[in-house]
Coordinates of C-alpha atoms and ligand atoms in Angstrom, one line a residue:
X1 CA 84.7 -52.4 -18.5
X2 CA 88.0 -53.2 -20.8
X3 CA 87.8 -48.9 -20.5
X4 CA 87.0 -49.3 -16.6
X5 CA 89.7 -52.0 -16.0
X6 CA 92.9 -49.4 -17.6
X7 CA 91.8 -46.8 -15.2
X8 CA 94.6 -46.9 -11.9
X9 CA 94.5 -45.3 -8.5
X10 CA 96.4 -42.9 -7.8
X11 CA 99.1 -43.7 -5.4
X12 CA 99.2 -41.0 -2.1
X13 CA 95.9 -39.1 -2.9
X14 CA 95.9 -35.1 -0.3
X15 CA 92.4 -35.5 0.7
X16 CA 91.4 -31.8 0.5
X17 CA 88.3 -31.5 1.4
X18 CA 87.3 -31.5 5.1
X19 CA 84.9 -28.2 5.2
X20 CA 81.2 -28.0 5.1
X21 CA 80.8 -26.2 1.8
X22 CA 78.3 -24.0 2.0
X23 CA 77.6 -21.7 -0.8
X24 CA 80.0 -22.1 -2.9
X25 CA 82.8 -21.6 -0.3
X26 CA 84.2 -24.9 2.1
X27 CA 83.8 -23.5 5.6
X28 CA 84.7 -24.9 9.4
X29 CA 82.5 -25.7 10.4
X30 CA 80.7 -22.6 14.1
X31 CA 81.2 -25.0 16.5
X32 CA 85.2 -26.1 15.5
X33 CA 84.2 -29.9 16.6
X34 CA 86.0 -31.9 14.1
X35 CA 85.6 -35.9 13.1
X36 CA 87.4 -38.6 12.2
X37 CA 86.8 -40.6 9.1
X38 CA 88.5 -44.3 8.9
X39 CA 89.4 -46.2 6.5
X40 CA 87.3 -49.1 6.8
X41 CA 90.6 -51.5 5.1
X42 CA 93.0 -51.2 7.4
X43 CA 90.9 -49.8 10.2
X44 CA 92.9 -46.4 10.0
X45 CA 92.4 -43.0 10.1
X46 CA 92.5 -41.1 7.0
X47 CA 91.6 -37.7 8.3
X48 CA 90.0 -35.8 10.1
X49 CA 86.8 -33.5 8.7
X50 CA 84.8 -30.9 9.8
X51 CA 81.5 -31.8 12.2
X52 CA 78.3 -29.3 11.2
X53 CA 75.7 -28.9 14.1
X54 CA 72.2 -26.9 13.3
X55 CA 74.5 -24.1 13.5
X56 CA 76.1 -24.8 9.7
X57 CA 72.7 -26.2 8.5
X58 CA 70.7 -22.9 9.3
X59 CA 73.7 -21.4 7.6
X60 CA 73.5 -23.2 4.5
X61 CA 69.6 -23.6 4.6
X62 CA 69.4 -19.3 4.4
X63 CA 71.7 -19.9 1.8
X64 CA 69.8 -22.5 -0.2
X65 CA 66.7 -19.9 0.0
X66 CA 68.6 -17.5 -1.0
X67 CA 69.6 -19.2 -4.1
X68 CA 65.5 -20.1 -4.7
X69 CA 64.4 -16.5 -4.4
X70 CA 62.5 -15.0 -7.3
X71 CA 63.6 -13.2 -9.5
X72 CA 67.1 -15.3 -8.6
X73 CA 70.0 -16.4 -11.3
X74 CA 69.0 -19.7 -10.7
X75 CA 65.5 -19.4 -10.6
X76 CA 65.2 -16.7 -13.9
X77 CA 67.8 -19.4 -16.1
X78 CA 66.4 -21.2 -18.9
X79 CA 66.1 -25.2 -18.2
X80 CA 68.2 -26.3 -21.5
X81 CA 70.9 -24.0 -19.6
X82 CA 70.6 -25.4 -16.4
X83 CA 71.3 -29.0 -18.1
X84 CA 74.3 -27.8 -19.8
X85 CA 75.9 -27.3 -16.1
X86 CA 73.9 -30.6 -15.2
X87 CA 75.4 -32.4 -18.3
X88 CA 79.0 -30.6 -17.9
X89 CA 79.0 -32.2 -13.8
X90 CA 78.8 -35.6 -15.8
X91 CA 82.0 -35.0 -17.3
X92 CA 83.9 -33.2 -14.5
X93 CA 83.2 -36.5 -12.7
X94 CA 84.5 -38.8 -15.4
X95 CA 87.7 -36.5 -15.9
X96 CA 88.5 -37.3 -12.6
X97 CA 87.2 -40.2 -11.8
X98 CA 90.5 -41.9 -10.7
X99 CA 90.6 -39.3 -8.1
X100 CA 86.9 -39.5 -6.5
X101 CA 87.6 -43.3 -7.0
X102 CA 90.4 -43.4 -5.3
X103 CA 88.7 -41.9 -2.5
X104 CA 85.9 -43.6 -2.0
X105 CA 87.6 -47.0 -1.8
X106 CA 90.0 -45.5 0.4
X107 CA 86.4 -43.8 2.9
X108 CA 84.5 -46.5 2.2
X109 CA 86.7 -49.7 1.5
X110 CA 84.7 -50.6 -2.0
X111 CA 87.4 -52.1 -4.3
X112 CA 88.5 -49.7 -7.5
X113 CA 86.7 -51.6 -9.7
X114 CA 83.2 -50.7 -8.3
X115 CA 83.6 -47.6 -6.8
X116 CA 84.3 -46.7 -10.9
X117 CA 81.2 -48.9 -12.0
X118 CA 79.5 -46.2 -9.2
X119 CA 81.1 -43.2 -11.0
X120 CA 79.7 -43.8 -14.7
X121 CA 76.5 -44.6 -13.7
X122 CA 75.4 -41.7 -12.2
X123 CA 77.9 -39.6 -14.6
X124 CA 74.7 -41.4 -16.8
X125 CA 72.5 -40.4 -14.0
X126 CA 73.1 -37.0 -14.5
X127 CA 72.9 -37.3 -18.7
X128 CA 69.3 -38.3 -18.0
X129 CA 68.8 -35.5 -16.0
X130 CA 70.2 -33.0 -17.8
X131 CA 68.0 -33.8 -20.5
X132 CA 64.9 -33.9 -18.8
X133 CA 65.2 -30.0 -17.6
X134 CA 63.5 -29.2 -21.2
X135 CA 61.1 -31.8 -21.3
X136 CA 59.3 -31.0 -17.1
X137 CA 55.5 -30.1 -18.8
X138 CA 52.3 -30.1 -17.7
X139 CA 49.0 -30.6 -18.7
X140 CA 46.3 -29.2 -20.3
X141 CA 43.0 -29.6 -18.7
X142 CA 39.1 -30.3 -19.7
X143 CA 37.4 -27.3 -18.8
X144 CA 34.3 -25.7 -18.6
X145 CA 33.3 -23.1 -21.3
X146 CA 35.5 -19.2 -21.2
X147 CA 37.6 -21.3 -18.7
X148 CA 41.2 -22.0 -19.9
X149 CA 43.4 -24.5 -17.3
X150 CA 47.0 -25.9 -17.3
X151 CA 48.4 -27.6 -15.2
X152 CA 52.2 -26.3 -14.6
X153 CA 55.4 -28.1 -12.3
X154 CA 57.7 -25.9 -9.9
X155 CA 60.4 -26.9 -7.4
X156 CA 59.4 -28.2 -4.9
X157 CA 62.1 -25.3 -3.4
X158 CA 64.9 -26.8 -1.2
X159 CA 65.3 -30.0 -0.7
X160 CA 67.5 -31.9 1.5
X161 CA 69.0 -34.8 1.8
X162 CA 71.2 -37.8 3.4
X163 CA 72.7 -40.6 2.8
X164 CA 73.9 -43.9 3.4
X165 CA 77.6 -44.4 4.3
X166 CA 77.1 -48.0 1.3
X167 CA 77.0 -46.5 -1.5
X168 CA 78.5 -41.9 -0.3
X169 CA 79.5 -41.0 -3.9
X170 CA 76.1 -43.0 -5.7
X171 CA 74.0 -41.3 -3.2
X172 CA 74.5 -38.1 -3.4
X173 CA 75.0 -38.2 -7.4
X174 CA 71.1 -39.5 -6.9
X175 CA 69.9 -36.9 -5.1
X176 CA 72.0 -34.0 -6.7
X177 CA 70.6 -34.5 -10.4
X178 CA 67.0 -34.9 -9.3
X179 CA 67.4 -31.6 -7.9
X180 CA 69.4 -29.6 -10.0
X181 CA 66.8 -31.1 -12.8
X182 CA 63.8 -30.0 -11.3
X183 CA 65.4 -26.0 -10.4
X184 CA 66.0 -27.2 -6.8
X185 CA 68.9 -26.4 -4.4
X186 CA 70.0 -28.7 -2.1
X187 CA 71.2 -29.4 1.6
X188 CA 73.8 -32.4 1.7
X189 CA 74.4 -34.6 4.8
X190 CA 76.9 -37.6 3.6
X191 CA 77.2 -40.4 5.9
X192 CA 79.0 -40.2 8.6
X193 CA 81.0 -42.7 8.4
X194 CA 82.3 -41.6 4.5
X195 CA 81.7 -38.3 4.1
X196 CA 84.9 -37.6 2.1
X197 CA 83.4 -37.4 -1.8
X198 CA 80.2 -36.2 -1.3
X199 CA 82.6 -33.1 -0.3
X200 CA 84.6 -33.0 -3.5
X201 CA 81.4 -32.3 -5.2
X202 CA 81.5 -28.5 -3.4
X203 CA 84.5 -28.2 -6.5
X204 CA 82.6 -30.2 -9.5
X205 CA 79.6 -27.7 -8.8
X206 CA 81.7 -24.4 -8.9
X207 CA 84.1 -25.7 -12.0
X208 CA 79.9 -27.0 -13.4
X209 CA 78.8 -23.4 -12.7
X210 CA 75.8 -23.8 -9.9
X211 CA 75.4 -20.5 -8.9
X212 CA 76.5 -20.1 -5.2
X213 CA 73.5 -21.6 -2.2
X214 CA 72.7 -23.9 -5.2
X215 CA 74.8 -26.9 -3.6
X216 CA 74.9 -26.6 0.0
X217 CA 77.2 -29.7 1.6
X218 CA 77.0 -30.4 5.8
X219 CA 79.3 -33.7 6.5
X220 CA 78.0 -34.7 10.6
X221 CA 76.4 -37.2 12.7
X222 CA 72.5 -38.2 12.3
X223 CA 71.4 -37.2 15.2
X224 CA 72.2 -33.6 15.4
X225 CA 73.2 -32.4 11.5
X226 CA 70.5 -35.0 10.5
X227 CA 68.2 -34.0 12.6
X228 CA 69.1 -31.0 12.3
X229 CA 68.3 -31.0 8.3
X230 CA 65.0 -33.5 9.3
X231 CA 63.2 -30.7 11.5
X232 CA 63.7 -27.7 10.5
X233 CA 61.0 -25.2 9.0
X234 CA 62.5 -23.5 6.0
X235 CA 63.0 -27.2 4.2
X236 CA 60.8 -28.5 1.9
X237 CA 61.5 -32.2 1.3
X238 CA 63.3 -34.2 2.2
X239 CA 65.1 -37.5 0.5
X240 CA 66.0 -40.4 2.6
X241 CA 68.7 -43.1 1.7
X242 CA 69.2 -45.3 4.9
X243 CA 67.9 -47.4 8.1
X244 CA 63.7 -48.4 8.3
X245 CA 64.4 -47.3 11.8
X246 CA 66.2 -44.1 9.8
X247 CA 63.0 -43.6 7.8
X248 CA 60.5 -43.6 11.0
X249 CA 62.2 -40.9 12.4
X250 CA 62.7 -38.6 10.0
X251 CA 58.3 -39.1 8.5
X252 CA 58.7 -38.0 12.5
X253 CA 60.6 -35.1 12.4
X254 CA 58.6 -34.0 9.3
X255 CA 54.9 -34.0 10.9
X256 CA 55.9 -32.3 13.9
X257 CA 57.8 -29.7 12.0
X258 CA 56.8 -28.3 8.9
X259 CA 55.3 -31.4 7.0
X260 CA 58.4 -30.8 4.4
X261 CA 57.3 -33.2 1.8
X262 CA 59.4 -37.4 2.2
X263 CA 60.4 -40.1 0.0
X264 CA 62.5 -43.0 2.2
X265 CA 64.8 -45.5 0.6
X266 CA 65.0 -48.0 3.6
X267 CA 65.7 -51.4 4.6
X268 CA 64.6 -54.7 2.8
X269 CA 64.8 -58.2 3.3
X270 CA 64.4 -59.0 -0.3
X271 CA 63.7 -62.5 -1.8
X272 CA 64.9 -64.3 -5.4
X273 CA 62.6 -67.8 -6.4
X274 CA 64.7 -70.2 -7.9
X275 CA 62.0 -71.9 -10.1
X276 CA 61.9 -75.8 -10.3
X277 CA 61.8 -74.9 -14.9
X278 CA 65.4 -72.5 -13.5
X279 CA 68.2 -72.8 -15.8
X280 CA 70.2 -73.1 -12.6
X281 CA 74.0 -72.7 -13.0
X282 CA 72.7 -69.6 -13.9
X283 CA 70.9 -69.0 -10.7
X284 CA 73.1 -70.1 -8.1
X285 CA 75.2 -67.4 -10.0
X286 CA 73.3 -64.3 -9.6
X287 CA 71.6 -64.9 -6.7
X288 CA 74.8 -65.2 -4.7
X289 CA 75.9 -62.3 -6.4
X290 CA 72.6 -60.6 -5.4
X291 CA 73.8 -61.2 -1.6
X292 CA 77.6 -61.0 -2.5
X293 CA 77.9 -57.4 -3.6
X294 CA 79.2 -54.7 -2.2
X295 CA 79.5 -57.4 0.5
X296 CA 76.1 -57.7 1.3
X297 CA 75.6 -53.5 1.9
X298 CA 73.1 -53.2 0.0
X299 CA 69.2 -52.4 0.3
X300 CA 67.8 -54.8 -2.6
X301 CA 70.3 -58.0 -1.7
X302 CA 68.0 -60.3 -2.7
X303 CA 69.1 -62.2 0.9
X304 CA 66.6 -64.7 1.1
X305 CA 67.4 -67.6 -1.5
X306 CA 63.4 -69.6 -1.8
X307 CA 64.2 -72.6 -3.5
X308 CA 61.6 -75.7 -5.0
X309 CA 62.7 -78.7 -3.6
X310 CA 63.5 -80.3 -7.1
X311 CA 66.0 -78.8 -7.8
X312 CA 66.8 -77.9 -3.6
X313 CA 69.9 -80.3 -2.0
X314 CA 72.0 -79.5 -5.7
X315 CA 71.6 -75.5 -4.9
X316 CA 72.4 -75.7 -2.1
X317 CA 75.7 -77.8 -3.0
X318 CA 76.8 -75.4 -6.2
X319 CA 75.8 -72.1 -4.0
X320 CA 78.9 -73.7 -1.2
X321 CA 81.1 -74.4 -3.7
X322 CA 80.6 -71.3 -5.3
X323 CA 80.9 -68.9 -2.3
X324 CA 83.8 -71.0 -1.2
X325 CA 85.4 -70.2 -4.2
X326 CA 84.7 -66.5 -3.6
X327 CA 86.7 -66.6 -0.7
X328 CA 89.5 -65.5 -3.2
X329 CA 87.6 -62.3 -4.8
X330 CA 87.6 -60.8 -1.0
X331 CA 90.8 -58.6 0.0
X332 CA 92.8 -55.5 -0.4
X333 CA 90.5 -53.2 -3.0
X334 CA 93.1 -51.5 -4.4
X335 CA 94.5 -55.2 -5.2
X336 CA 93.0 -56.0 -9.1
X337 CA 90.8 -59.2 -9.7
X338 CA 89.5 -58.2 -5.6
X339 CA 86.3 -57.6 -6.1
X340 CA 85.3 -56.8 -2.9
X341 CA 85.7 -55.3 1.1
X342 CA 85.5 -55.3 3.8
X343 CA 82.3 -54.8 6.0
X344 CA 82.3 -50.5 7.3
X345 CA 83.2 -50.5 10.1
X346 CA 83.5 -52.2 14.0
X347 CA 79.6 -51.8 14.2
X348 CA 77.9 -52.9 11.8
X349 CA 81.1 -56.3 11.8
X350 CA 79.5 -57.1 14.8
X351 CA 75.9 -57.0 13.3
X352 CA 76.7 -59.2 11.1
X353 CA 78.3 -61.5 12.9
X354 CA 75.4 -61.9 15.6
X355 CA 72.7 -62.8 13.0
X356 CA 75.4 -65.1 11.5
X357 CA 75.7 -67.1 15.6
X358 CA 71.5 -66.7 15.8
X359 CA 71.9 -68.4 12.7
X360 CA 73.5 -71.4 14.2
X361 CA 71.6 -71.2 17.1
X362 CA 68.4 -71.4 15.7
X363 CA 69.2 -74.6 13.6
X364 CA 69.8 -73.1 10.5
X365 CA 72.8 -75.2 8.9
X366 CA 75.8 -73.3 7.6
X367 CA 77.1 -74.6 4.4
X368 CA 80.4 -72.3 4.6
X369 CA 81.5 -69.2 6.3
X370 CA 80.6 -67.2 9.4
X371 CA 83.6 -66.5 10.1
X372 CA 86.6 -62.8 10.0
X373 CA 88.2 -64.0 7.0
X374 CA 91.9 -64.7 8.8
X375 CA 94.5 -62.5 8.0
X376 CA 92.9 -60.2 7.4
X377 CA 93.3 -56.5 8.5
X378 CA 90.0 -55.2 8.3
X379 CA 86.3 -55.5 8.9
X380 CA 86.0 -58.5 6.4
X381 CA 83.6 -61.5 6.9
X382 CA 83.6 -65.1 4.9
X383 CA 81.6 -65.3 2.4
X384 CA 78.9 -67.5 4.1
X385 CA 76.1 -69.3 3.4
X386 CA 73.1 -70.7 5.3
X387 CA 71.1 -73.4 4.0
X388 CA 67.7 -75.2 6.2
X389 CA 66.7 -72.0 6.4
X390 CA 62.9 -71.3 8.3
X391 CA 60.8 -68.3 7.9
X392 CA 61.2 -67.4 11.6
X393 CA 64.8 -67.3 11.9
X394 CA 66.1 -64.0 12.8
X395 CA 68.6 -64.9 9.6
X396 CA 65.1 -64.7 7.3
X397 CA 63.4 -61.8 8.7
X398 CA 66.3 -59.1 9.9
X399 CA 68.3 -57.2 7.7
X400 CA 72.0 -58.3 7.0
X401 CA 74.2 -55.9 5.8
X402 CA 77.2 -58.4 4.8
X403 CA 77.7 -61.5 2.2
X404 CA 75.5 -63.8 3.9
X405 CA 73.0 -66.3 1.8
X406 CA 70.0 -67.7 3.8
X407 CA 68.8 -71.0 1.4
X408 CA 64.6 -71.7 2.0
X409 CA 63.3 -74.9 0.5
X410 CA 59.6 -75.0 -1.2
X411 CA 57.1 -77.5 -1.7
X412 CA 54.7 -74.6 -4.9
X413 CA 54.9 -71.3 -6.5
X414 CA 51.8 -70.3 -4.4
X415 CA 53.5 -71.0 -1.3
X416 CA 56.9 -69.5 -2.2
X417 CA 54.7 -65.7 -3.2
X418 CA 53.1 -66.4 -0.4
X419 CA 56.5 -66.5 2.3
X420 CA 58.1 -64.1 0.3
X421 CA 55.3 -61.5 0.6
X422 CA 55.3 -62.3 4.7
X423 CA 58.3 -59.5 5.4
X424 CA 57.9 -56.2 6.4
X425 CA 60.0 -54.9 3.5
X426 CA 58.6 -54.8 -0.2
X427 CA 62.0 -54.0 -2.1
X428 CA 62.9 -56.2 -4.4
X429 CA 62.9 -59.7 -5.5
X430 CA 63.1 -61.7 -8.6
X431 CA 62.5 -65.0 -10.3
X432 CA 64.8 -67.8 -11.9
X433 CA 61.8 -69.9 -14.3
X434 CA 62.1 -70.7 -17.8
X435 CA 58.6 -70.9 -17.5
X436 CA 56.7 -67.4 -18.6
X437 CA 53.0 -68.0 -17.5
X438 CA 54.8 -68.6 -14.2
X439 CA 57.2 -65.6 -14.8
X440 CA 54.5 -63.4 -14.7
X441 CA 52.0 -64.3 -12.2
X442 CA 54.9 -64.4 -9.8
X443 CA 55.8 -61.1 -10.9
X444 CA 52.2 -59.4 -10.8
X445 CA 51.9 -61.2 -7.1
X446 CA 54.9 -60.5 -5.4
X447 CA 54.1 -57.3 -3.0
X448 CA 57.9 -54.9 -4.4
X449 CA 58.9 -52.3 -5.4
X450 CA 61.4 -54.3 -8.3
X451 CA 60.7 -57.6 -10.1
X452 CA 62.9 -59.6 -11.9
X453 CA 62.7 -61.7 -13.7
X454 CA 66.4 -64.4 -14.8
X455 CA 68.5 -61.2 -14.0
X456 CA 69.9 -59.6 -10.4
X457 CA 69.5 -55.9 -9.0
X458 CA 69.1 -54.7 -12.9
X459 CA 69.2 -50.0 -12.3
X460 CA 69.1 -47.2 -15.1
X461 CA 68.7 -43.7 -14.3
X462 CA 65.0 -44.1 -16.2
X463 CA 64.2 -46.9 -13.2
X464 CA 62.3 -46.2 -10.8
X465 CA 63.5 -47.3 -7.6
X466 CA 62.2 -47.7 -4.3
X467 CA 60.1 -49.7 -2.5
X468 CA 56.7 -51.5 -1.2
X469 CA 55.6 -51.7 2.5
X470 CA 58.4 -50.2 5.0
X471 CA 60.6 -50.0 2.5
X472 CA 60.1 -46.7 1.9
X473 CA 57.4 -44.3 0.6
X474 CA 57.9 -42.6 -2.5
X475 CA 61.1 -43.4 -5.7
X476 CA 64.3 -42.8 -6.6
X477 CA 65.2 -42.2 -10.9
X478 CA 63.0 -42.1 -13.3
X479 CA 60.2 -39.9 -14.3
X480 CA 58.7 -41.0 -10.8
X481 CA 61.4 -39.9 -9.3
X482 CA 61.3 -36.4 -10.2
X483 CA 57.5 -35.7 -9.7
X484 CA 59.1 -36.2 -6.1
X485 CA 61.3 -33.4 -7.2
X486 CA 58.5 -31.1 -7.7
X487 CA 55.0 -29.3 -7.0
X488 CA 52.4 -29.6 -8.9
X489 CA 50.7 -26.1 -9.4
X490 CA 46.9 -25.9 -11.3
X491 CA 46.3 -22.4 -13.7
X492 CA 43.1 -21.4 -14.2
X493 CA 42.3 -19.1 -16.6
X494 CA 38.4 -17.0 -16.5
X495 CA 37.7 -16.0 -20.5
Ligands
LIG501 P1 71.1 -44.8 9.2 O1 70.1 -44.8 9.2 O2 71.7 -44.5 11.2 O3 72.4 -43.9 8.3 C1 71.7 -43.3 7.5 C2 72.0 -41.5 7.3 O4 70.8 -41.2 8.6 C3 73.3 -41.2 7.4 O5 73.6 -40.2 6.7 C4 73.1 -40.9 9.4 O6 73.8 -39.8 9.6 C5 71.7 -40.5 9.0 N1 70.7 -40.1 10.2 C6 70.6 -41.6 11.2 N2 70.4 -41.2 12.2 C7 70.0 -39.8 12.3 C8 68.2 -39.2 12.5 N3 68.2 -39.5 13.5 N4 68.0 -37.8 11.6 C9 68.0 -37.4 10.1 N5 69.2 -38.2 10.3 C10 70.1 -39.5 10.7 O7 71.9 -45.6 8.7 P2 73.3 -46.7 10.5 O8 73.6 -47.0 11.8 O9 74.8 -46.5 9.1 O10 72.9 -48.8 9.6 C11 71.9 -49.7 10.5 C12 71.2 -50.3 9.5 O11 71.2 -49.6 8.6 C13 72.4 -51.1 8.4 O12 73.1 -52.1 9.0 C14 72.0 -51.5 7.8 O13 70.4 -52.5 7.6 C15 70.5 -50.8 7.4 N6 71.3 -49.5 6.0 C16 70.7 -49.6 4.8 C17 70.9 -48.2 3.3 C18 70.1 -48.8 2.7 O14 70.4 -48.3 2.0 N7 68.6 -48.7 2.0 C19 72.3 -48.1 4.1 C20 72.4 -47.9 5.4 C21 71.9 -48.9 6.2
LIG502 MG1 84.9 -43.6 6.3

């Protein structure tokens, strides 16, 4: 952290890369159309970006297919050499972190320190997978006498990666690192709201040494460029992160096109359960952090805070005090000490304000916040705490994606588990308790892809990431994530 604090943003950086990246070249789109990228902290236009569509996706897929041809340089590359290129990609992003971080702040609005943290975490993801390239090993199968069988892993082929705006650079990195480790080629579609840091990856891919066609980047809109990818007959897999609504569309597009493999990383309405033996101050601060991080724009956000009735009143009082203090940490993302930026755009801002209004109307108690952060240009919302939240309210069911905490009272652990599980989502959950049996009982009973005990949001390159139910299909990261970028081949030999 000390080292990161010493890194300074670049003043008035030149935005060099606004074109598509196909076959190791930056090119204009076929239609000649452009779209604007906006700075959410100032509401000003940063630059115009080339708008990719179906014709451009076709070009990128053709380049990717050529890179995946039998005997191509990429297919013939020794796995250890592939690992070296992936490792070099990590070195480049660390070297260029001030530039990448600055562009991320301008495009996305997150504080500079947070952008740097994303970059250094991503470098670790690349290094983890760099080391995995020469360790992707199959099994020898039990066979009758006279036969010998084994499995091996092949790359799945051409991957379409569609990513969201809340962690623009990081989400592209997560998908790219796994694609490259598995030996695939990729067509990435960065989010239309924040395309700029993914576009920098073209230069990084060339410098690291990826052969032409292995990495392709097509900025553009979801229903056009995104749909062209998810419907494409020559794409073998889609790795998607975004809303559950679009997840349904992507899964259907696979079904009506070529049954491409689909992994989906979608929304959540995750619960944190605060047991009566919990360390109260720690639980108050961590549970709130798990709502407000990235200004609440986080699929893993633990927004349903279930608190045991014995400690409920004190928990609400302390949470309100803390949120009121945390207001000072919201602001201009380049100012040191600022930890929370604006919401990404007016659409998200309006959606969050509508949900806050619904909470008030449905009878939840607004303890603090709930308004636009005054005196600030940009899409800033005050850190907001609701108490007296009931399960049927919209704020207890819908993903808010803003800095809004819902505090809910419970009486018994059985009740808390049932209510936590009563959701169409199942991405993450946490329990705060000093009772080991309670911790393990709850961890076993929760229907969610992650459970943290006395901790929140802990993630490393080896932790499989993903959800139960409508929070998604499959996992990213770790060995389980890598598997979804591979096909298994069974080879049987008659001796
Ligand atoms: P979105 O799901 O529309 O956008 C995510 C990505 O999907 C973007 O790259 C977009 O261009 C692409 N996309 C959109 N429509 C598509 C289509 N028909 N075919 C292929 N790709 C398509 O998310 P949006 O509208 O930006 O945010 C809406 C809500 O979604 C948020 O309020 C939040 O609740 C949730 N969300 C969840 C995220 C997560 O991390 N799981 C990330 C972003 C949003
Ligand atoms: Mg932007």
